């Protein structure tokens, strides 16, 4: 039977001919387009290691593996040869008033006959490909086993291709794969079946994939091949490219036509890949260290790590040291060594919070200028930027250009705004990413395109800064991610303030994934320290450690009991009287930060008082972060006394240097993170005992920290850090307490243990299985949990967040009442488009979004219409229609009063 070119694969956005008939791209052309792109991806994008994974698993040559990858990519949409898809009302139509599908004529032909149940079959075209291909691959000789379908290569390839839409489908058992039509009549019999077979055979013939692999589908090979197939489909589906390759009306699709089209597709594929900005990035050879130029941690790693990596191959480096610029430099240098050894194509730098990512982005880009070769794109990736990553980066750069603040290095990010990479699911493919750790952890959660995340990361070096700062929920997911990272031989650098059992568990997880032994290995408990696990064998290496830190200092902690504001004034008074110095004041909530800022600005007229907190508009927060980096730089960017009022959002930000830190109660680890910003040999931290703790802090750890500190304490940095942190958890803390106090502390401890166990259990339940637990069933990577909600992801970093945008009333000359993103600024009118569904462009909102606790946002009623909710990027964005009241812009929910000011959004609970 000849191939029927009327069977279409792509129709949307391709335009119409002179008679109003919508253009359609034959399915076979789209399949060959995708196969051709897969060849280009194999040749130009995959690393040598990624190709080796596939070659080793399938037991074929590199050329055979390349042809198979292209063949399989070319089959990804074969499930579109089914009744509901070809006759769908939204498919390409004839242009008549009835919107008759172009493929409607198939209905009248006897060979394409079908029953009513076929049109009602709700199976997706991705799942249809999985169901049908499992049997056809077995027919052509792919290894199979009747007892366990998931162990068959025939089934694994079919399951992989069925997952190109972002989710793998459950195992198809033999009785279904031998006759899929019995369960899914939408596949169609007769010509429908014949056309699937003709398309299959022609794609195989044209691509030249005649070899029959005798290997198996390993989990790591499945990740690489899923990435090749999905990425190739994305690129082959770019509408502009399809329009350039459209065939003339009446194109028959004969074997000669297909051979000719194959050359067209092959010629176009490299250009499609080049447009992604993904090619050409690598790591330069790190320069040899200058003898005697450095000491401590930097010198120890510079002398030993390159030789270790040269002997053992890439792996994971764990650095435990007090937060400092020296530690940041050490982990970036380690990333450069690992990246060069692994021939990696980029780096992802993960941090605990979006604010930390905002401030690290410039430093990561400076590192890239030294360490990366070839072109590279840099994207900012966290909850506030996830709507439009590149546009957020562009807005970040623009925000820094205001008020005489020059742009950070990397102003070229603005060019990324319209980049192909500017997409939620593609952004991790960028050569350089700076973002939050949840971008990594989604790779091991059964969310859409999680396997694509693993693929994107499999060619990079991963840096996780403050690896311990994410609680039990995130820690459990990090262990699973590190297992997968080792299986994929992803180089990783972890940094933590001190070594503890959680750091040991991370070492063990990477060793487990790399096939290392089960004997326990501990990270050295002294500071600074580092260790290395090679990904080839999972063996742990404990090199000669630094003799000591080059930045030994003492941290003087004073605990005061007076009213918070009075104690803040008292702590700042000597600095203000001296007319010089810099201080950071941490407040528990944004609202408290704003109030403290306003009072200090009035009470300290001789000091420069600044404010930054998380409930500011993105662009305001970005601009103030940039100002902080300059004003509080090590060399000194301000004159006279300067005070920065902030919230816990700033504790993981590096590059700020102050003489004094004032903070409310918090767990010791958090206090030390804040104190690390103080400079000098004798750093000072004042703790306000009477202040409120953050709602996100564990009450038991806050209480234990308070008991440990007493009236104050001097801690040697880094010498006493590990011991001090261990003391917080020590069982002996209850000794000597009175009966009531001891009982209260035990109750708080029990609650903490219950919360942590519940969080760990939830994470284990949600996480995808480890590679050795898949048992050949790729569907487990997308297993459906009725309790899974994307909102759970934010639990990794703390309280679940939503984003609000404040809208202000206005008038147009025509009498309309539009809404504005800034009051009195006509250029900031909300653009709701011109279609029937009035909804804004997500990119326009990015600079104006404000993160707020979701529990607070959920009290807002009638915030947006269904048109907003139908856009995935806006699903977690709520609008606040502001009204003027007493000179303030306010909005009331059932429980809260929202007040938007020049200092950010203030939220007060109603009485």
PDB file of C-alpha atoms in Angstrom, residues 638-855:
ATOM      1  CA  UNK A 638      29.168  54.051  51.061  1.00  0.00           C
ATOM      2  CA  UNK A 639      30.403  56.922  53.175  1.00  0.00           C
ATOM      3  CA  UNK A 640      29.224  57.522  56.672  1.00  0.00           C
ATOM      4  CA  UNK A 641      26.999  55.177  58.682  1.00  0.00           C
ATOM      5  CA  UNK A 642      24.761  52.930  56.601  1.00  0.00           C
ATOM      6  CA  UNK A 643      22.012  50.579  57.772  1.00  0.00           C
ATOM      7  CA  UNK A 644      20.258  47.930  55.679  1.00  0.00           C
ATOM      8  CA  UNK A 645      16.908  46.684  57.009  1.00  0.00           C
ATOM      9  CA  UNK A 646      15.892  43.329  55.602  1.00  0.00           C
ATOM     10  CA  UNK A 647      14.305  39.931  56.327  1.00  0.00           C
ATOM     11  CA  UNK A 648      15.624  36.324  56.359  1.00  0.00           C
ATOM     12  CA  UNK A 649      15.465  36.398  52.532  1.00  0.00           C
ATOM     13  CA  UNK A 650      18.930  37.989  52.528  1.00  0.00           C
ATOM     14  CA  UNK A 651      20.779  35.505  54.725  1.00  0.00           C
ATOM     15  CA  UNK A 652      22.140  33.446  51.809  1.00  0.00           C
ATOM     16  CA  UNK A 653      23.212  36.463  49.780  1.00  0.00           C
ATOM     17  CA  UNK A 654      26.990  36.770  49.486  1.00  0.00           C
ATOM     18  CA  UNK A 655      29.157  39.771  48.723  1.00  0.00           C
ATOM     19  CA  UNK A 656      27.681  41.999  51.447  1.00  0.00           C
ATOM     20  CA  UNK A 657      30.156  43.244  54.063  1.00  0.00           C
ATOM     21  CA  UNK A 658      28.928  44.864  57.251  1.00  0.00           C
ATOM     22  CA  UNK A 659      30.411  45.650  60.664  1.00  0.00           C
ATOM     23  CA  UNK A 660      27.356  44.635  62.676  1.00  0.00           C
ATOM     24  CA  UNK A 661      24.413  42.261  62.251  1.00  0.00           C
ATOM     25  CA  UNK A 662      21.249  42.634  64.341  1.00  0.00           C
ATOM     26  CA  UNK A 663      18.732  39.802  64.237  1.00  0.00           C
ATOM     27  CA  UNK A 664      15.741  38.402  66.019  1.00  0.00           C
ATOM     28  CA  UNK A 665      15.713  34.821  67.371  1.00  0.00           C
ATOM     29  CA  UNK A 666      16.496  32.082  64.850  1.00  0.00           C
ATOM     30  CA  UNK A 667      18.155  28.660  64.743  1.00  0.00           C
ATOM     31  CA  UNK A 668      21.928  28.908  65.140  1.00  0.00           C
ATOM     32  CA  UNK A 669      22.617  27.876  61.535  1.00  0.00           C
ATOM     33  CA  UNK A 670      20.516  30.801  60.290  1.00  0.00           C
ATOM     34  CA  UNK A 671      22.145  33.237  62.695  1.00  0.00           C
ATOM     35  CA  UNK A 672      25.582  32.123  61.524  1.00  0.00           C
ATOM     36  CA  UNK A 673      24.546  32.575  57.882  1.00  0.00           C
ATOM     37  CA  UNK A 674      23.515  36.145  58.642  1.00  0.00           C
ATOM     38  CA  UNK A 675      26.621  36.805  60.724  1.00  0.00           C
ATOM     39  CA  UNK A 676      28.859  35.624  57.876  1.00  0.00           C
ATOM     40  CA  UNK A 677      28.110  38.949  56.197  1.00  0.00           C
ATOM     41  CA  UNK A 678      29.916  40.839  58.959  1.00  0.00           C
ATOM     42  CA  UNK A 679      33.527  41.661  58.163  1.00  0.00           C
ATOM     43  CA  UNK A 680      36.714  41.952  60.179  1.00  0.00           C
ATOM     44  CA  UNK A 681      38.568  39.795  62.639  1.00  0.00           C
ATOM     45  CA  UNK A 682      35.920  40.358  65.317  1.00  0.00           C
ATOM     46  CA  UNK A 683      32.487  40.086  63.760  1.00  0.00           C
ATOM     47  CA  UNK A 684      29.530  41.234  65.835  1.00  0.00           C
ATOM     48  CA  UNK A 685      26.035  39.774  66.056  1.00  0.00           C
ATOM     49  CA  UNK A 686      23.326  41.126  68.338  1.00  0.00           C
ATOM     50  CA  UNK A 687      20.324  38.822  68.925  1.00  0.00           C
ATOM     51  CA  UNK A 688      17.020  40.361  70.049  1.00  0.00           C
ATOM     52  CA  UNK A 689      15.588  37.795  72.446  1.00  0.00           C
ATOM     53  CA  UNK A 690      12.236  39.589  72.803  1.00  0.00           C
ATOM     54  CA  UNK A 691      11.688  39.818  69.059  1.00  0.00           C
ATOM     55  CA  UNK A 692       9.384  37.444  67.187  1.00  0.00           C
ATOM     56  CA  UNK A 693      10.927  34.528  65.303  1.00  0.00           C
ATOM     57  CA  UNK A 694      10.046  33.898  61.693  1.00  0.00           C
ATOM     58  CA  UNK A 695       7.059  31.615  61.141  1.00  0.00           C
ATOM     59  CA  UNK A 696       9.326  29.458  58.989  1.00  0.00           C
ATOM     60  CA  UNK A 697      11.809  28.727  61.785  1.00  0.00           C
ATOM     61  CA  UNK A 698      11.474  25.588  63.861  1.00  0.00           C
ATOM     62  CA  UNK A 699      10.461  26.555  67.442  1.00  0.00           C
ATOM     63  CA  UNK A 700      12.544  23.751  69.003  1.00  0.00           C
ATOM     64  CA  UNK A 701      15.733  24.875  67.263  1.00  0.00           C
ATOM     65  CA  UNK A 702      15.018  28.510  68.136  1.00  0.00           C
ATOM     66  CA  UNK A 703      14.607  27.538  71.797  1.00  0.00           C
ATOM     67  CA  UNK A 704      17.725  25.355  71.814  1.00  0.00           C
ATOM     68  CA  UNK A 705      19.745  28.143  70.193  1.00  0.00           C
ATOM     69  CA  UNK A 706      18.559  30.604  72.811  1.00  0.00           C
ATOM     70  CA  UNK A 707      19.619  28.230  75.590  1.00  0.00           C
ATOM     71  CA  UNK A 708      23.008  27.668  73.980  1.00  0.00           C
ATOM     72  CA  UNK A 709      23.764  31.360  73.579  1.00  0.00           C
ATOM     73  CA  UNK A 710      22.560  32.487  77.004  1.00  0.00           C
ATOM     74  CA  UNK A 711      23.554  36.115  77.434  1.00  0.00           C
ATOM     75  CA  UNK A 712      26.120  35.838  74.703  1.00  0.00           C
ATOM     76  CA  UNK A 713      28.956  33.772  73.357  1.00  0.00           C
ATOM     77  CA  UNK A 714      32.175  34.113  71.386  1.00  0.00           C
ATOM     78  CA  UNK A 715      32.588  31.574  68.577  1.00  0.00           C
ATOM     79  CA  UNK A 716      35.862  31.021  66.760  1.00  0.00           C
ATOM     80  CA  UNK A 717      35.303  30.926  63.019  1.00  0.00           C
ATOM     81  CA  UNK A 718      35.703  28.364  61.617  1.00  0.00           C
ATOM     82  CA  UNK A 719      37.140  26.365  64.538  1.00  0.00           C
ATOM     83  CA  UNK A 720      34.037  26.264  66.763  1.00  0.00           C
ATOM     84  CA  UNK A 721      31.330  26.145  64.090  1.00  0.00           C
ATOM     85  CA  UNK A 722      30.888  22.381  63.897  1.00  0.00           C
ATOM     86  CA  UNK A 723      30.905  21.906  67.666  1.00  0.00           C
ATOM     87  CA  UNK A 724      28.482  24.792  68.203  1.00  0.00           C
ATOM     88  CA  UNK A 725      26.036  23.474  65.615  1.00  0.00           C
ATOM     89  CA  UNK A 726      26.217  19.993  67.146  1.00  0.00           C
ATOM     90  CA  UNK A 727      25.473  21.473  70.570  1.00  0.00           C
ATOM     91  CA  UNK A 728      22.147  22.795  69.340  1.00  0.00           C
ATOM     92  CA  UNK A 729      20.958  19.213  68.756  1.00  0.00           C
ATOM     93  CA  UNK A 730      22.635  17.654  71.792  1.00  0.00           C
ATOM     94  CA  UNK A 731      20.405  15.541  74.068  1.00  0.00           C
ATOM     95  CA  UNK A 732      22.198  17.003  77.065  1.00  0.00           C
ATOM     96  CA  UNK A 733      20.453  20.326  76.419  1.00  0.00           C
ATOM     97  CA  UNK A 734      17.608  19.319  78.731  1.00  0.00           C
ATOM     98  CA  UNK A 735      19.949  18.431  81.592  1.00  0.00           C
ATOM     99  CA  UNK A 736      19.737  20.932  84.393  1.00  0.00           C
ATOM    100  CA  UNK A 737      16.444  22.392  83.218  1.00  0.00           C
ATOM    101  CA  UNK A 738      13.493  22.541  85.516  1.00  0.00           C
ATOM    102  CA  UNK A 739      10.691  20.015  85.156  1.00  0.00           C
ATOM    103  CA  UNK A 740       8.383  22.338  83.237  1.00  0.00           C
ATOM    104  CA  UNK A 741      11.110  23.757  80.978  1.00  0.00           C
ATOM    105  CA  UNK A 742      12.469  20.294  80.198  1.00  0.00           C
ATOM    106  CA  UNK A 743       9.000  19.001  79.411  1.00  0.00           C
ATOM    107  CA  UNK A 744       8.253  21.944  77.124  1.00  0.00           C
ATOM    108  CA  UNK A 745      11.534  21.481  75.235  1.00  0.00           C
ATOM    109  CA  UNK A 746      10.915  17.740  74.819  1.00  0.00           C
ATOM    110  CA  UNK A 747       7.465  18.522  73.453  1.00  0.00           C
ATOM    111  CA  UNK A 748       8.931  20.964  70.937  1.00  0.00           C
ATOM    112  CA  UNK A 749      11.584  18.393  69.993  1.00  0.00           C
ATOM    113  CA  UNK A 750       8.956  15.721  69.458  1.00  0.00           C
ATOM    114  CA  UNK A 751       6.976  18.000  67.184  1.00  0.00           C
ATOM    115  CA  UNK A 752      10.110  18.761  65.175  1.00  0.00           C
ATOM    116  CA  UNK A 753      10.884  15.054  64.799  1.00  0.00           C
ATOM    117  CA  UNK A 754       7.313  14.329  63.694  1.00  0.00           C
ATOM    118  CA  UNK A 755       7.420  17.151  61.136  1.00  0.00           C
ATOM    119  CA  UNK A 756      10.759  15.993  59.773  1.00  0.00           C
ATOM    120  CA  UNK A 757       9.672  12.367  59.536  1.00  0.00           C
ATOM    121  CA  UNK A 758       6.438  13.343  57.863  1.00  0.00           C
ATOM    122  CA  UNK A 759       8.331  15.549  55.407  1.00  0.00           C
ATOM    123  CA  UNK A 760      10.883  12.828  54.670  1.00  0.00           C
ATOM    124  CA  UNK A 761       8.127  10.271  54.202  1.00  0.00           C
ATOM    125  CA  UNK A 762       6.234  12.543  51.843  1.00  0.00           C
ATOM    126  CA  UNK A 763       9.380  13.141  49.817  1.00  0.00           C
ATOM    127  CA  UNK A 764      10.142   9.429  49.581  1.00  0.00           C
ATOM    128  CA  UNK A 765       6.559   8.781  48.484  1.00  0.00           C
ATOM    129  CA  UNK A 766       6.603  11.478  45.822  1.00  0.00           C
ATOM    130  CA  UNK A 767      10.120  11.059  44.469  1.00  0.00           C
ATOM    131  CA  UNK A 768      10.702   8.980  41.383  1.00  0.00           C
ATOM    132  CA  UNK A 769      12.461   5.679  42.067  1.00  0.00           C
ATOM    133  CA  UNK A 770      16.203   5.413  41.948  1.00  0.00           C
ATOM    134  CA  UNK A 771      17.605   4.019  38.718  1.00  0.00           C
ATOM    135  CA  UNK A 772      18.044   0.566  40.251  1.00  0.00           C
ATOM    136  CA  UNK A 773      14.445   0.567  41.473  1.00  0.00           C
ATOM    137  CA  UNK A 774      12.857   1.208  38.081  1.00  0.00           C
ATOM    138  CA  UNK A 775      13.040  -2.471  37.143  1.00  0.00           C
ATOM    139  CA  UNK A 776      12.813  -1.478  33.497  1.00  0.00           C
ATOM    140  CA  UNK A 777       9.526   0.400  33.862  1.00  0.00           C
ATOM    141  CA  UNK A 778      10.076   3.976  32.699  1.00  0.00           C
ATOM    142  CA  UNK A 779       6.472   4.720  33.587  1.00  0.00           C
ATOM    143  CA  UNK A 780       7.532   4.954  37.220  1.00  0.00           C
ATOM    144  CA  UNK A 781       9.288   8.209  36.328  1.00  0.00           C
ATOM    145  CA  UNK A 782       5.856   9.727  35.727  1.00  0.00           C
ATOM    146  CA  UNK A 783       3.725   7.761  38.149  1.00  0.00           C
ATOM    147  CA  UNK A 784       0.568   9.598  39.041  1.00  0.00           C
ATOM    148  CA  UNK A 785       0.031  10.627  42.656  1.00  0.00           C
ATOM    149  CA  UNK A 786      -3.404  11.906  43.496  1.00  0.00           C
ATOM    150  CA  UNK A 787      -1.814  14.140  46.122  1.00  0.00           C
ATOM    151  CA  UNK A 788       0.804  15.656  43.851  1.00  0.00           C
ATOM    152  CA  UNK A 789       0.399  19.366  43.371  1.00  0.00           C
ATOM    153  CA  UNK A 790       2.976  21.734  41.919  1.00  0.00           C
ATOM    154  CA  UNK A 791       2.502  23.770  45.064  1.00  0.00           C
ATOM    155  CA  UNK A 792       4.254  21.018  46.985  1.00  0.00           C
ATOM    156  CA  UNK A 793       7.471  21.971  45.214  1.00  0.00           C
ATOM    157  CA  UNK A 794       7.764  25.185  47.171  1.00  0.00           C
ATOM    158  CA  UNK A 795       7.823  23.127  50.369  1.00  0.00           C
ATOM    159  CA  UNK A 796      11.389  22.284  49.415  1.00  0.00           C
ATOM    160  CA  UNK A 797      12.379  25.858  50.128  1.00  0.00           C
ATOM    161  CA  UNK A 798       9.915  26.738  52.836  1.00  0.00           C
ATOM    162  CA  UNK A 799       6.422  28.150  52.813  1.00  0.00           C
ATOM    163  CA  UNK A 800       4.433  27.742  49.627  1.00  0.00           C
ATOM    164  CA  UNK A 801       4.300  30.965  47.638  1.00  0.00           C
ATOM    165  CA  UNK A 802       1.964  32.610  45.189  1.00  0.00           C
ATOM    166  CA  UNK A 803       2.509  35.807  43.224  1.00  0.00           C
ATOM    167  CA  UNK A 804       0.259  38.843  43.259  1.00  0.00           C
ATOM    168  CA  UNK A 805       0.205  41.800  40.901  1.00  0.00           C
ATOM    169  CA  UNK A 806      -1.297  45.107  42.011  1.00  0.00           C
ATOM    170  CA  UNK A 807      -3.527  46.820  39.446  1.00  0.00           C
ATOM    171  CA  UNK A 808      -4.573  50.470  39.653  1.00  0.00           C
ATOM    172  CA  UNK A 809      -7.662  52.153  38.151  1.00  0.00           C
ATOM    173  CA  UNK A 810      -7.471  54.564  35.252  1.00  0.00           C
ATOM    174  CA  UNK A 811      -9.515  56.222  32.505  1.00  0.00           C
ATOM    175  CA  UNK A 812      -9.161  56.461  28.761  1.00  0.00           C
ATOM    176  CA  UNK A 813     -10.499  59.225  26.567  1.00  0.00           C
ATOM    177  CA  UNK A 814     -13.031  56.802  25.118  1.00  0.00           C
ATOM    178  CA  UNK A 815     -14.456  56.258  28.584  1.00  0.00           C
ATOM    179  CA  UNK A 816     -12.976  52.808  29.124  1.00  0.00           C
ATOM    180  CA  UNK A 817     -11.564  51.881  32.521  1.00  0.00           C
ATOM    181  CA  UNK A 818      -8.309  50.043  31.984  1.00  0.00           C
ATOM    182  CA  UNK A 819      -6.034  48.810  34.741  1.00  0.00           C
ATOM    183  CA  UNK A 820      -2.454  49.983  35.182  1.00  0.00           C
ATOM    184  CA  UNK A 821       0.570  48.239  36.655  1.00  0.00           C
ATOM    185  CA  UNK A 822       1.741  51.590  38.018  1.00  0.00           C
ATOM    186  CA  UNK A 823      -0.595  54.402  38.972  1.00  0.00           C
ATOM    187  CA  UNK A 824      -0.263  57.435  36.753  1.00  0.00           C
ATOM    188  CA  UNK A 825       2.113  55.783  34.285  1.00  0.00           C
ATOM    189  CA  UNK A 826       0.299  55.397  30.942  1.00  0.00           C
ATOM    190  CA  UNK A 827       3.073  53.215  29.549  1.00  0.00           C
ATOM    191  CA  UNK A 828       2.287  50.590  32.171  1.00  0.00           C
ATOM    192  CA  UNK A 829      -1.313  49.899  31.135  1.00  0.00           C
ATOM    193  CA  UNK A 830      -2.142  46.208  31.452  1.00  0.00           C
ATOM    194  CA  UNK A 831      -2.151  44.621  28.008  1.00  0.00           C
ATOM    195  CA  UNK A 832      -5.030  42.126  27.845  1.00  0.00           C
ATOM    196  CA  UNK A 833      -4.631  41.320  24.166  1.00  0.00           C
ATOM    197  CA  UNK A 834      -7.260  41.511  21.467  1.00  0.00           C
ATOM    198  CA  UNK A 835      -8.862  38.067  21.499  1.00  0.00           C
ATOM    199  CA  UNK A 836     -12.096  36.977  23.079  1.00  0.00           C
ATOM    200  CA  UNK A 837     -10.280  35.800  26.197  1.00  0.00           C
ATOM    201  CA  UNK A 838      -8.824  38.872  27.816  1.00  0.00           C
ATOM    202  CA  UNK A 839      -5.591  37.855  29.474  1.00  0.00           C
ATOM    203  CA  UNK A 840      -2.224  39.547  29.929  1.00  0.00           C
ATOM    204  CA  UNK A 841       1.095  38.517  28.503  1.00  0.00           C
ATOM    205  CA  UNK A 842       3.051  36.796  31.276  1.00  0.00           C
ATOM    206  CA  UNK A 843       6.214  38.615  30.276  1.00  0.00           C
ATOM    207  CA  UNK A 844       4.616  42.007  30.954  1.00  0.00           C
ATOM    208  CA  UNK A 845       3.816  40.972  34.509  1.00  0.00           C
ATOM    209  CA  UNK A 846       7.237  39.600  35.502  1.00  0.00           C
ATOM    210  CA  UNK A 847       8.755  42.901  36.721  1.00  0.00           C
ATOM    211  CA  UNK A 848       5.617  43.661  38.754  1.00  0.00           C
ATOM    212  CA  UNK A 849       5.079  40.320  40.501  1.00  0.00           C
ATOM    213  CA  UNK A 850       5.254  40.169  44.296  1.00  0.00           C
ATOM    214  CA  UNK A 851       5.743  36.820  46.075  1.00  0.00           C
ATOM    215  CA  UNK A 852       3.456  36.307  49.074  1.00  0.00           C
ATOM    216  CA  UNK A 853       2.594  33.288  51.228  1.00  0.00           C
ATOM    217  CA  UNK A 854      -0.010  31.241  49.392  1.00  0.00           C
ATOM    218  CA  UNK A 855      -2.049  30.787  52.577  1.00  0.00           C
TER     219      UNK A 855
END
